[in-house]
mmCIF file of C-alpha atoms in Angstrom:
data_model
loop_
_atom_site.group_PDB
_atom_site.id
_atom_site.type_symbol
_atom_site.label_atom_id
_atom_site.label_comp_id
_atom_site.label_asym_id
_atom_site.label_seq_id
_atom_site.Cartn_x
_atom_site.Cartn_y
_atom_site.Cartn_z
ATOM 1 C CA MET A 16 0.000 0.000 0.000
ATOM 2 C CA ARG A 17 1.275 3.463 -0.901
ATOM 3 C CA SER A 18 1.850 5.591 2.208
ATOM 4 C CA ALA A 19 0.188 8.990 2.694
ATOM 5 C CA GLY A 20 3.606 10.640 2.650
ATOM 6 C CA ARG A 21 4.377 9.017 -0.717
ATOM 7 C CA VAL A 22 1.083 10.206 -2.180
ATOM 8 C CA GLY A 23 1.719 13.730 -0.911
ATOM 9 C CA SER A 24 5.217 13.725 -2.403
ATOM 10 C CA CYS A 25 3.841 12.721 -5.799
ATOM 11 C CA ALA A 26 1.241 15.469 -5.783
ATOM 12 C CA LEU A 27 3.706 18.124 -4.647
ATOM 13 C CA ALA A 28 6.234 16.962 -7.241
ATOM 14 C CA LEU A 29 3.530 17.376 -9.867
ATOM 15 C CA VAL A 30 3.018 20.970 -8.725
ATOM 16 C CA LEU A 31 6.741 21.664 -9.051
ATOM 17 C CA ALA A 32 6.750 20.197 -12.551
ATOM 18 C CA LEU A 33 3.877 22.426 -13.542
ATOM 19 C CA THR A 34 5.631 25.525 -12.281
ATOM 20 C CA THR A 35 8.838 24.878 -14.202
ATOM 21 C CA GLY A 36 7.614 24.718 -17.756
ATOM 22 C CA ALA A 37 4.773 22.205 -18.058
ATOM 23 C CA ALA A 38 1.979 24.678 -17.433
ATOM 24 C CA SER A 39 1.003 24.918 -21.092
ATOM 25 C CA SER A 40 -0.680 21.523 -21.075
ATOM 26 C CA ALA A 41 -2.880 19.739 -18.568
ATOM 27 C CA PRO A 42 -1.087 17.127 -16.452
ATOM 28 C CA ALA A 43 -1.994 13.498 -16.965
ATOM 29 C CA LEU A 44 -4.216 12.194 -14.213
ATOM 30 C CA ALA A 45 -2.760 8.707 -14.461
ATOM 31 C CA ALA A 46 0.268 6.953 -15.882
ATOM 32 C CA PRO A 47 -0.283 4.354 -18.635
ATOM 33 C CA GLN A 48 -2.441 1.566 -17.295
ATOM 34 C CA SER A 49 0.287 -1.005 -17.642
ATOM 35 C CA SER A 50 2.429 0.786 -15.036
ATOM 36 C CA GLY A 51 -0.174 0.384 -12.308
ATOM 37 C CA VAL A 52 0.719 3.830 -10.928
ATOM 38 C CA THR A 53 -1.822 6.605 -10.401
ATOM 39 C CA VAL A 54 -1.239 10.194 -9.346
ATOM 40 C CA GLN A 55 -3.514 11.249 -6.511
ATOM 41 C CA PRO A 56 -4.017 14.693 -4.970
ATOM 42 C CA ALA A 57 -2.239 15.213 -1.677
ATOM 43 C CA GLY A 58 -4.533 14.597 1.260
ATOM 44 C CA ALA A 59 -4.796 16.762 4.347
ATOM 45 C CA ASP A 60 -2.405 14.570 6.336
ATOM 46 C CA ALA A 61 0.230 14.671 3.597
ATOM 47 C CA LEU A 62 -0.053 18.437 3.268
ATOM 48 C CA ALA A 63 0.198 18.855 7.041
ATOM 49 C CA ALA A 64 3.337 16.727 7.094
ATOM 50 C CA ALA A 65 4.845 18.696 4.216
ATOM 51 C CA ALA A 66 3.983 21.929 6.008
ATOM 52 C CA ARG A 67 5.689 20.741 9.179
ATOM 53 C CA ASP A 68 8.835 19.972 7.194
ATOM 54 C CA ARG A 69 8.732 23.364 5.504
ATOM 55 C CA VAL A 70 8.258 25.267 8.740
ATOM 56 C CA ALA A 71 10.943 23.254 10.532
ATOM 57 C CA ALA A 72 13.424 24.473 7.918
ATOM 58 C CA MET A 73 12.401 28.130 8.332
ATOM 59 C CA SER A 74 14.246 30.705 10.379
ATOM 60 C CA LEU A 75 12.357 32.458 13.169
ATOM 61 C CA ARG A 76 11.928 35.518 10.978
ATOM 62 C CA GLU A 77 10.557 33.424 8.114
ATOM 63 C CA ARG A 78 8.017 31.845 10.442
ATOM 64 C CA ALA A 79 6.988 35.257 11.703
ATOM 65 C CA ALA A 80 6.590 36.611 8.171
ATOM 66 C CA THR A 81 4.509 33.590 7.128
ATOM 67 C CA VAL A 82 1.650 34.515 9.471
ATOM 68 C CA VAL A 83 1.389 38.156 8.351
ATOM 69 C CA MET A 84 -1.130 39.246 5.711
ATOM 70 C CA GLY A 85 -0.294 42.716 4.458
ATOM 71 C CA HIS A 86 -1.554 45.341 2.090
ATOM 72 C CA ILE A 87 -0.307 48.322 0.122
ATOM 73 C CA PRO A 88 -2.697 50.374 -2.045
ATOM 74 C CA THR A 89 -1.410 50.129 -5.610
ATOM 75 C CA THR A 90 -2.056 48.487 -8.957
ATOM 76 C CA ASP A 91 1.616 48.629 -9.922
ATOM 77 C CA ALA A 92 2.538 44.984 -10.479
ATOM 78 C CA ALA A 93 6.254 45.653 -10.063
ATOM 79 C CA ALA A 94 5.672 47.413 -6.739
ATOM 80 C CA LEU A 95 3.498 44.548 -5.487
ATOM 81 C CA GLY A 96 6.088 41.966 -6.491
ATOM 82 C CA SER A 97 8.840 43.935 -4.795
ATOM 83 C CA TYR A 98 6.730 44.268 -1.639
ATOM 84 C CA MET A 99 6.166 40.528 -1.396
ATOM 85 C CA GLN A 100 9.784 39.715 -2.225
ATOM 86 C CA SER A 101 11.246 42.117 0.317
ATOM 87 C CA THR A 102 8.873 41.311 3.182
ATOM 88 C CA GLY A 103 8.547 37.547 2.679
ATOM 89 C CA ILE A 104 5.047 37.721 4.175
ATOM 90 C CA GLY A 105 2.621 34.854 3.719
ATOM 91 C CA GLY A 106 -0.419 36.743 2.498
ATOM 92 C CA PHE A 107 -1.824 39.830 0.808
ATOM 93 C CA LEU A 108 -5.332 41.294 0.954
ATOM 94 C CA LEU A 109 -6.559 42.898 -2.253
ATOM 95 C CA MET A 110 -8.651 45.980 -1.598
ATOM 96 C CA GLY A 111 -10.367 48.315 -4.051
ATOM 97 C CA ALA A 112 -7.133 50.235 -4.592
ATOM 98 C CA ASN A 113 -5.550 47.041 -5.947
ATOM 99 C CA ILE A 114 -8.225 46.209 -8.505
ATOM 100 C CA PRO A 115 -7.572 47.358 -12.081
ATOM 101 C CA GLY A 116 -10.309 47.849 -14.629
ATOM 102 C CA ASP A 117 -10.382 44.376 -16.114
ATOM 103 C CA GLU A 118 -9.869 40.779 -15.166
ATOM 104 C CA ALA A 119 -6.791 40.215 -17.314
ATOM 105 C CA SER A 120 -4.966 43.059 -15.582
ATOM 106 C CA LEU A 121 -5.940 41.641 -12.191
ATOM 107 C CA ARG A 122 -4.494 38.274 -13.192
ATOM 108 C CA ALA A 123 -1.222 40.032 -13.939
ATOM 109 C CA LEU A 124 -1.241 41.552 -10.448
ATOM 110 C CA THR A 125 -1.904 38.262 -8.665
ATOM 111 C CA ALA A 126 0.867 36.662 -10.720
ATOM 112 C CA ALA A 127 3.220 39.440 -9.583
ATOM 113 C CA LEU A 128 2.275 38.789 -5.947
ATOM 114 C CA THR A 129 3.240 35.123 -6.346
ATOM 115 C CA ILE A 130 6.998 34.969 -5.877
ATOM 116 C CA ASP A 131 7.175 31.175 -5.535
ATOM 117 C CA PRO A 132 4.439 29.212 -7.390
ATOM 118 C CA ALA A 133 5.278 26.102 -5.341
ATOM 119 C CA LEU A 134 4.379 28.033 -2.176
ATOM 120 C CA PRO A 135 1.990 30.781 -3.298
ATOM 121 C CA PRO A 136 0.907 33.423 -0.802
ATOM 122 C CA LEU A 137 -2.599 33.532 0.606
ATOM 123 C CA ILE A 138 -3.987 36.148 -1.765
ATOM 124 C CA ALA A 139 -7.344 37.174 -0.326
ATOM 125 C CA VAL A 140 -10.231 39.431 -1.276
ATOM 126 C CA ASP A 141 -13.462 40.594 0.382
ATOM 127 C CA GLN A 142 -15.789 39.446 -2.383
ATOM 128 C CA GLU A 143 -19.191 39.271 -0.732
ATOM 129 C CA GLY A 144 -21.037 40.841 -3.654
ATOM 130 C CA GLY A 145 -23.432 43.733 -3.159
ATOM 131 C CA ASP A 146 -22.213 46.394 -0.738
ATOM 132 C CA VAL A 147 -18.780 44.790 -0.361
ATOM 133 C CA SER A 148 -17.613 43.865 -3.833
ATOM 134 C CA ARG A 149 -14.030 44.352 -4.986
ATOM 135 C CA LEU A 150 -14.571 42.768 -8.398
ATOM 136 C CA PRO A 151 -16.872 45.102 -10.363
ATOM 137 C CA TRP A 152 -17.651 42.377 -12.888
ATOM 138 C CA ASP A 153 -19.330 40.234 -10.195
ATOM 139 C CA VAL A 154 -23.036 40.369 -11.049
ATOM 140 C CA PHE A 155 -24.070 37.299 -9.066
ATOM 141 C CA PRO A 156 -26.784 37.768 -6.409
ATOM 142 C CA SER A 157 -25.578 39.024 -3.022
ATOM 143 C CA ALA A 158 -27.044 39.172 0.466
ATOM 144 C CA LEU A 159 -29.133 42.138 -0.674
ATOM 145 C CA THR A 160 -31.331 39.719 -2.602
ATOM 146 C CA LEU A 161 -30.412 36.335 -1.127
ATOM 147 C CA LYS A 162 -32.060 36.914 2.281
ATOM 148 C CA GLY A 163 -34.792 34.323 2.437
ATOM 149 C CA ALA A 164 -33.721 32.663 -0.813
ATOM 150 C CA PRO A 165 -33.558 28.865 -1.066
ATOM 151 C CA ALA A 166 -30.227 27.313 -0.141
ATOM 152 C CA ALA A 167 -29.747 26.186 -3.748
ATOM 153 C CA ALA A 168 -29.868 29.796 -4.962
ATOM 154 C CA VAL A 169 -27.262 30.814 -2.382
ATOM 155 C CA GLN A 170 -25.033 27.916 -3.371
ATOM 156 C CA ASP A 171 -25.279 28.814 -7.063
ATOM 157 C CA ALA A 172 -24.487 32.482 -6.415
ATOM 158 C CA PHE A 173 -21.391 31.692 -4.378
ATOM 159 C CA ALA A 174 -20.239 29.043 -6.839
ATOM 160 C CA GLY A 175 -20.266 31.718 -9.538
ATOM 161 C CA ARG A 176 -18.587 34.246 -7.269
ATOM 162 C CA ALA A 177 -15.865 31.791 -6.292
ATOM 163 C CA ALA A 178 -15.239 31.006 -9.955
ATOM 164 C CA LEU A 179 -14.521 34.698 -10.569
ATOM 165 C CA VAL A 180 -12.184 34.744 -7.583
ATOM 166 C CA ARG A 181 -10.309 31.711 -8.881
ATOM 167 C CA ARG A 182 -10.105 33.072 -12.440
ATOM 168 C CA ALA A 183 -8.374 36.154 -11.039
ATOM 169 C CA GLY A 184 -5.676 34.034 -9.372
ATOM 170 C CA ILE A 185 -7.034 34.650 -5.855
ATOM 171 C CA GLY A 186 -7.008 31.719 -3.435
ATOM 172 C CA VAL A 187 -8.960 32.984 -0.412
ATOM 173 C CA ASN A 188 -12.334 34.722 -0.310
ATOM 174 C CA PHE A 189 -13.245 36.665 2.827
ATOM 175 C CA GLY A 190 -16.739 36.628 1.387
ATOM 176 C CA ILE A 191 -19.153 34.715 3.608
ATOM 177 C CA VAL A 192 -20.825 36.884 6.236
ATOM 178 C CA ALA A 193 -22.027 34.499 8.935
ATOM 179 C CA ASP A 194 -23.390 37.276 11.152
ATOM 180 C CA GLU A 195 -27.186 37.255 11.480
ATOM 181 C CA THR A 196 -29.629 39.993 12.413
ATOM 182 C CA ASP A 197 -33.150 41.166 11.615
ATOM 183 C CA ASP A 198 -32.364 44.713 12.736
ATOM 184 C CA PRO A 199 -32.143 47.155 9.798
ATOM 185 C CA ALA A 200 -30.344 49.615 12.088
ATOM 186 C CA SER A 201 -27.357 47.294 12.336
ATOM 187 C CA PHE A 202 -24.425 48.206 10.097
ATOM 188 C CA ILE A 203 -24.138 44.550 9.088
ATOM 189 C CA TYR A 204 -27.823 44.046 8.190
ATOM 190 C CA ARG A 205 -27.488 44.559 4.426
ATOM 191 C CA ARG A 206 -24.627 42.039 4.326
ATOM 192 C CA VAL A 207 -26.137 39.116 6.262
ATOM 193 C CA LEU A 208 -27.462 36.085 4.409
ATOM 194 C CA GLY A 209 -30.260 35.418 6.888
ATOM 195 C CA THR A 210 -32.345 37.342 9.394
ATOM 196 C CA THR A 211 -32.925 34.378 11.720
ATOM 197 C CA PRO A 212 -30.378 31.937 13.117
ATOM 198 C CA ALA A 213 -31.870 29.026 11.167
ATOM 199 C CA ALA A 214 -32.068 30.909 7.867
ATOM 200 C CA ALA A 215 -28.558 32.282 8.224
ATOM 201 C CA ALA A 216 -27.180 28.844 9.137
ATOM 202 C CA SER A 217 -28.743 27.260 6.059
ATOM 203 C CA SER A 218 -27.472 29.988 3.738
ATOM 204 C CA VAL A 219 -23.968 30.071 5.214
ATOM 205 C CA ALA A 220 -23.594 26.309 4.786
ATOM 206 C CA ALA A 221 -24.845 26.642 1.202
ATOM 207 C CA ALA A 222 -22.361 29.440 0.472
ATOM 208 C CA VAL A 223 -19.479 27.296 1.745
ATOM 209 C CA ALA A 224 -20.650 24.411 -0.440
ATOM 210 C CA GLY A 225 -20.827 26.742 -3.421
ATOM 211 C CA GLU A 226 -17.277 28.001 -2.983
ATOM 212 C CA GLU A 227 -15.760 24.591 -2.305
ATOM 213 C CA GLY A 228 -13.071 23.683 -4.798
ATOM 214 C CA ALA A 229 -12.825 27.192 -6.240
ATOM 215 C CA ALA A 230 -12.025 29.474 -3.289
ATOM 216 C CA ALA A 231 -10.994 28.907 0.304
ATOM 217 C CA SER A 232 -14.084 30.124 2.149
ATOM 218 C CA THR A 233 -13.863 32.386 5.186
ATOM 219 C CA LEU A 234 -16.641 32.827 7.748
ATOM 220 C CA LYS A 235 -16.820 36.292 9.295
ATOM 221 C CA HIS A 236 -17.054 38.033 11.752
ATOM 222 C CA PHE A 237 -16.871 35.483 14.583
ATOM 223 C CA PRO A 238 -18.619 35.361 17.046
ATOM 224 C CA GLY A 239 -21.099 37.636 15.236
ATOM 225 C CA HIS A 240 -22.120 41.271 14.963
ATOM 226 C CA GLY A 241 -25.845 40.604 15.120
ATOM 227 C CA ALA A 242 -26.121 41.169 18.859
ATOM 228 C CA THR A 243 -25.137 44.833 18.587
ATOM 229 C CA GLU A 244 -25.848 47.713 16.209
ATOM 230 C CA ALA A 245 -22.394 49.278 16.626
ATOM 231 C CA ASP A 246 -19.900 49.311 13.741
ATOM 232 C CA SER A 247 -16.520 47.735 14.509
ATOM 233 C CA HIS A 248 -14.859 49.918 11.879
ATOM 234 C CA ALA A 249 -15.179 52.864 14.260
ATOM 235 C CA THR A 250 -15.502 51.373 17.742
ATOM 236 C CA ILE A 251 -15.368 48.088 19.653
ATOM 237 C CA PRO A 252 -18.984 46.908 19.836
ATOM 238 C CA VAL A 253 -20.069 45.416 23.151
ATOM 239 C CA THR A 254 -22.891 43.017 23.989
ATOM 240 C CA PRO A 255 -23.855 41.328 27.290
ATOM 241 C CA LEU A 256 -25.287 38.294 25.456
ATOM 242 C CA SER A 257 -24.487 35.119 27.385
ATOM 243 C CA TYR A 258 -22.701 32.126 25.895
ATOM 244 C CA GLN A 259 -25.875 30.031 26.039
ATOM 245 C CA GLU A 260 -27.852 32.757 24.253
ATOM 246 C CA TRP A 261 -25.084 33.070 21.679
ATOM 247 C CA GLN A 262 -25.165 29.336 20.979
ATOM 248 C CA ALA A 263 -28.873 29.519 20.156
ATOM 249 C CA THR A 264 -28.642 32.664 18.029
ATOM 250 C CA ASP A 265 -25.492 34.254 16.601
ATOM 251 C CA GLY A 266 -23.456 31.091 17.006
ATOM 252 C CA ALA A 267 -25.683 28.930 14.805
ATOM 253 C CA PRO A 268 -24.503 30.190 11.381
ATOM 254 C CA PHE A 269 -20.853 29.840 12.378
ATOM 255 C CA ALA A 270 -21.427 26.292 13.604
ATOM 256 C CA ALA A 271 -23.132 25.467 10.295
ATOM 257 C CA GLY A 272 -20.323 26.973 8.233
ATOM 258 C CA ILE A 273 -17.678 25.117 10.212
ATOM 259 C CA ASP A 274 -19.602 21.864 9.830
ATOM 260 C CA ALA A 275 -19.782 22.553 6.079
ATOM 261 C CA GLY A 276 -15.982 22.674 5.966
ATOM 262 C CA ALA A 277 -15.025 26.344 5.777
ATOM 263 C CA PRO A 278 -11.211 26.408 6.067
ATOM 264 C CA LEU A 279 -10.898 29.935 7.513
ATOM 265 C CA LEU A 280 -12.618 31.757 10.361
ATOM 266 C CA MET A 281 -12.243 35.527 10.768
ATOM 267 C CA PHE A 282 -12.404 36.835 14.333
ATOM 268 C CA GLY A 283 -14.193 40.152 14.797
ATOM 269 C CA HIS A 284 -13.268 43.105 16.979
ATOM 270 C CA LEU A 285 -16.306 42.944 19.256
ATOM 271 C CA ALA A 286 -16.726 41.970 22.876
ATOM 272 C CA TYR A 287 -19.248 39.568 24.384
ATOM 273 C CA THR A 288 -18.559 40.690 27.925
ATOM 274 C CA ALA A 289 -20.329 37.741 29.578
ATOM 275 C CA VAL A 290 -17.791 35.461 27.865
ATOM 276 C CA ASP A 291 -14.683 37.670 27.798
ATOM 277 C CA PRO A 292 -14.322 41.447 28.176
ATOM 278 C CA ALA A 293 -11.661 41.474 25.454
ATOM 279 C CA PRO A 294 -12.571 41.720 21.754
ATOM 280 C CA ALA A 295 -12.973 38.252 20.252
ATOM 281 C CA SER A 296 -9.961 38.835 18.026
ATOM 282 C CA MET A 297 -7.859 39.161 21.176
ATOM 283 C CA SER A 298 -9.651 36.512 23.218
ATOM 284 C CA ALA A 299 -8.108 33.132 23.978
ATOM 285 C CA GLU A 300 -11.516 32.022 25.255
ATOM 286 C CA TRP A 301 -13.273 32.670 21.934
ATOM 287 C CA HIS A 302 -10.494 30.799 20.149
ATOM 288 C CA ARG A 303 -10.986 27.919 22.567
ATOM 289 C CA ILE A 304 -14.721 27.953 21.859
ATOM 290 C CA ALA A 305 -14.098 27.835 18.116
ATOM 291 C CA ARG A 306 -11.614 24.968 18.388
ATOM 292 C CA GLU A 307 -13.070 22.865 21.201
ATOM 293 C CA ASP A 308 -16.800 23.596 21.196
ATOM 294 C CA LEU A 309 -17.356 24.061 17.445
ATOM 295 C CA GLY A 310 -14.600 21.750 16.222
ATOM 296 C CA PHE A 311 -12.884 24.278 13.957
ATOM 297 C CA THR A 312 -9.528 22.973 12.697
ATOM 298 C CA GLY A 313 -8.663 25.541 10.041
ATOM 299 C CA ILE A 314 -6.964 28.929 9.979
ATOM 300 C CA ALA A 315 -8.045 31.636 12.410
ATOM 301 C CA VAL A 316 -7.519 35.104 10.938
ATOM 302 C CA THR A 317 -8.041 38.485 12.534
ATOM 303 C CA ASP A 318 -10.262 41.110 11.054
ATOM 304 C CA ASP A 319 -8.196 44.126 10.011
ATOM 305 C CA LEU A 320 -6.101 45.069 13.045
ATOM 306 C CA GLY A 321 -6.140 48.646 11.788
ATOM 307 C CA MET A 322 -9.776 48.767 12.857
ATOM 308 C CA LEU A 323 -8.746 48.183 16.465
ATOM 309 C CA GLN A 324 -6.305 51.045 16.136
ATOM 310 C CA ALA A 325 -9.016 53.241 14.593
ATOM 311 C CA SER A 326 -11.339 52.570 17.541
ATOM 312 C CA GLY A 327 -9.391 55.107 19.591
ATOM 313 C CA ASP A 328 -9.020 52.695 22.495
ATOM 314 C CA PRO A 329 -5.521 53.397 23.872
ATOM 315 C CA ARG A 330 -5.012 49.696 24.601
ATOM 316 C CA TYR A 331 -4.879 49.068 20.867
ATOM 317 C CA ALA A 332 -2.862 52.051 19.651
ATOM 318 C CA ASP A 333 0.163 49.969 18.615
ATOM 319 C CA PRO A 334 -0.515 47.773 15.546
ATOM 320 C CA ALA A 335 2.579 45.621 16.083
ATOM 321 C CA ALA A 336 1.623 44.929 19.708
ATOM 322 C CA ASN A 337 -1.907 44.121 18.535
ATOM 323 C CA ALA A 338 -0.510 41.524 16.118
ATOM 324 C CA VAL A 339 1.551 39.817 18.821
ATOM 325 C CA ALA A 340 -1.416 39.746 21.208
ATOM 326 C CA ALA A 341 -3.662 38.364 18.473
ATOM 327 C CA LEU A 342 -1.238 35.528 17.762
ATOM 328 C CA ALA A 343 -0.945 34.751 21.465
ATOM 329 C CA ALA A 344 -4.751 34.582 21.688
ATOM 330 C CA GLY A 345 -4.870 31.918 18.989
ATOM 331 C CA ASN A 346 -4.985 33.612 15.589
ATOM 332 C CA ASP A 347 -2.908 32.052 12.823
ATOM 333 C CA VAL A 348 -2.940 35.042 10.457
ATOM 334 C CA VAL A 349 -2.691 38.680 11.494
ATOM 335 C CA LEU A 350 -4.177 41.107 8.978
ATOM 336 C CA MET A 351 -3.343 44.796 8.726
ATOM 337 C CA VAL A 352 -4.973 47.115 6.190
ATOM 338 C CA VAL A 353 -6.143 50.451 7.625
ATOM 339 C CA SER A 354 -3.163 52.830 7.868
ATOM 340 C CA SER A 355 -0.907 50.135 6.402
ATOM 341 C CA THR A 356 2.190 51.244 4.477
ATOM 342 C CA ALA A 357 5.084 49.320 2.979
ATOM 343 C CA ASP A 358 6.790 49.547 6.376
ATOM 344 C CA THR A 359 3.905 48.130 8.427
ATOM 345 C CA ALA A 360 4.309 44.419 7.678
ATOM 346 C CA PRO A 361 8.077 44.399 8.348
ATOM 347 C CA ALA A 362 7.450 46.186 11.670
ATOM 348 C CA ILE A 363 4.911 43.538 12.633
ATOM 349 C CA VAL A 364 7.358 40.778 11.686
ATOM 350 C CA ASP A 365 10.026 42.464 13.829
ATOM 351 C CA ALA A 366 7.614 42.598 16.772
ATOM 352 C CA ILE A 367 6.712 38.912 16.445
ATOM 353 C CA VAL A 368 10.376 37.911 16.345
ATOM 354 C CA ALA A 369 11.127 40.060 19.407
ATOM 355 C CA ALA A 370 8.160 38.592 21.270
ATOM 356 C CA VAL A 371 9.337 35.031 20.644
ATOM 357 C CA ASP A 372 12.889 35.939 21.632
ATOM 358 C CA SER A 373 11.666 37.478 24.894
ATOM 359 C CA GLY A 374 9.258 34.643 25.679
ATOM 360 C CA ALA A 375 6.222 36.920 25.462
ATOM 361 C CA LEU A 376 4.934 34.796 22.557
ATOM 362 C CA PRO A 377 5.530 31.046 22.891
ATOM 363 C CA ALA A 378 7.605 29.716 20.007
ATOM 364 C CA ASP A 379 5.305 26.720 19.600
ATOM 365 C CA ARG A 380 2.284 29.025 19.157
ATOM 366 C CA LEU A 381 4.045 30.718 16.227
ATOM 367 C CA THR A 382 5.072 27.346 14.814
ATOM 368 C CA GLU A 383 1.491 26.055 15.031
ATOM 369 C CA ALA A 384 0.209 29.128 13.183
ATOM 370 C CA ALA A 385 2.932 28.938 10.531
ATOM 371 C CA GLU A 386 2.196 25.257 9.900
ATOM 372 C CA ARG A 387 -1.516 25.911 9.377
ATOM 373 C CA VAL A 388 -0.792 28.758 6.970
ATOM 374 C CA THR A 389 1.842 26.770 5.090
ATOM 375 C CA ALA A 390 -0.470 23.774 4.711
ATOM 376 C CA LEU A 391 -3.084 25.944 3.012
ATOM 377 C CA ARG A 392 -0.438 27.532 0.794
ATOM 378 C CA LEU A 393 0.705 24.071 -0.272
ATOM 379 C CA ARG A 394 -2.890 23.082 -0.915
ATOM 380 C CA LEU A 395 -3.326 26.101 -3.162
ATOM 381 C CA ALA A 396 -0.134 25.143 -4.987
ATOM 382 C CA ALA A 397 -1.484 21.620 -5.479
ATOM 383 C CA ASP A 398 -4.642 23.208 -6.929
ATOM 384 C CA GLY A 399 -2.501 25.174 -9.382
ATOM 385 C CA ARG A 400 -3.058 28.536 -7.661
ATOM 386 C CA GLY A 401 0.604 29.435 -8.035
ATOM 387 C CA LEU A 402 0.308 29.240 -11.816
ATOM 388 C CA VAL A 403 -0.649 32.158 -14.033
ATOM 389 C CA PRO A 404 -4.432 31.815 -14.567
ATOM 390 C CA CYS A 405 -5.908 31.125 -17.969
ATOM 391 C CA ALA A 406 -5.571 34.232 -20.139
ATOM 392 C CA ASP A 407 -8.461 33.490 -22.489
ATOM 393 C CA CYS A 408 -10.966 31.530 -20.392
ATOM 394 C CA ALA A 409 -14.624 32.080 -21.166
ATOM 395 C CA PRO A 410 -16.376 34.280 -18.554
ATOM 396 C CA ALA A 411 -18.242 32.563 -15.752
ATOM 397 C CA GLY A 412 -21.977 32.432 -16.425
#
């Protein structure tokens, strides 16, 4: 019997072959029948093992850089490539300022962001559709019209949306809002997929199913904005909702999305004071709940840490300190967008390295985070995400 490690090595070797000159033709799925050898995609265990080997060979600074997702506002492909090369960071979030006028130009930008096709970065985008839509050519239904729609309609819409994300060379979509509320006064109301826990849970699971295989789905903003009207872009919303009440209401869509297999979970900057007075993004308890109570095994990512800074709370005035605290709480990726410059990501990497050196951040916590991130990057490579996307594909329907 072929071992899992052997299967993983075959699949990863296939990726390397594709990235060194064989990309012009589709790889054979099987060797001639007489050989008795088949090529299989690397499974989760094989990718995890490969990620452990990769991370073990990294320096401390490389591990620290791996867990940082940065941003600079430009559509200059050369500048983006230089930024990724010089920082060595593991991810980049595309915002509106990074989106050129057509899909072909966007493909050129995502190719420039990919320094090593065998270990592509986590290129992410907030492609919800509707109010939050970075890709102007996305005409698929959004939460504005999907509230109350059958699960099949939600699945179809997100399958189309994820296809656009993939065509652009983007691996991760921060696009599934798992918050739920029936309050039109809430800033998140227009973006939720359901106005009751049950409806939201059904639609969130359908959205994850729709994106599967095309984009790495992200549920946001855990544990949910529905319990408060306040906007976390300007303040730190607070709710006294108990854990038991949360389980029956705001927690239901997240549980459904996790059960459906969403590989990323974004932690929001809001505080459920009956559970933890700290914002969930900085809360070890909320990370414990996600891992132990809901069974989440994927990548925990912060919402934009610049939002914490913008709240005006003096406890969160230092973005680098915020990143270290977020990692210590259990996040695997620290994201910084608001007020981010080309110097921000390197400063965060410096702070993470210093925190490990001083013992303020346990080295094994950083290693755990880096392994999770690297495993997803290897999975994207195995999917061909490190390759330049098709230049003349027919548009998604």
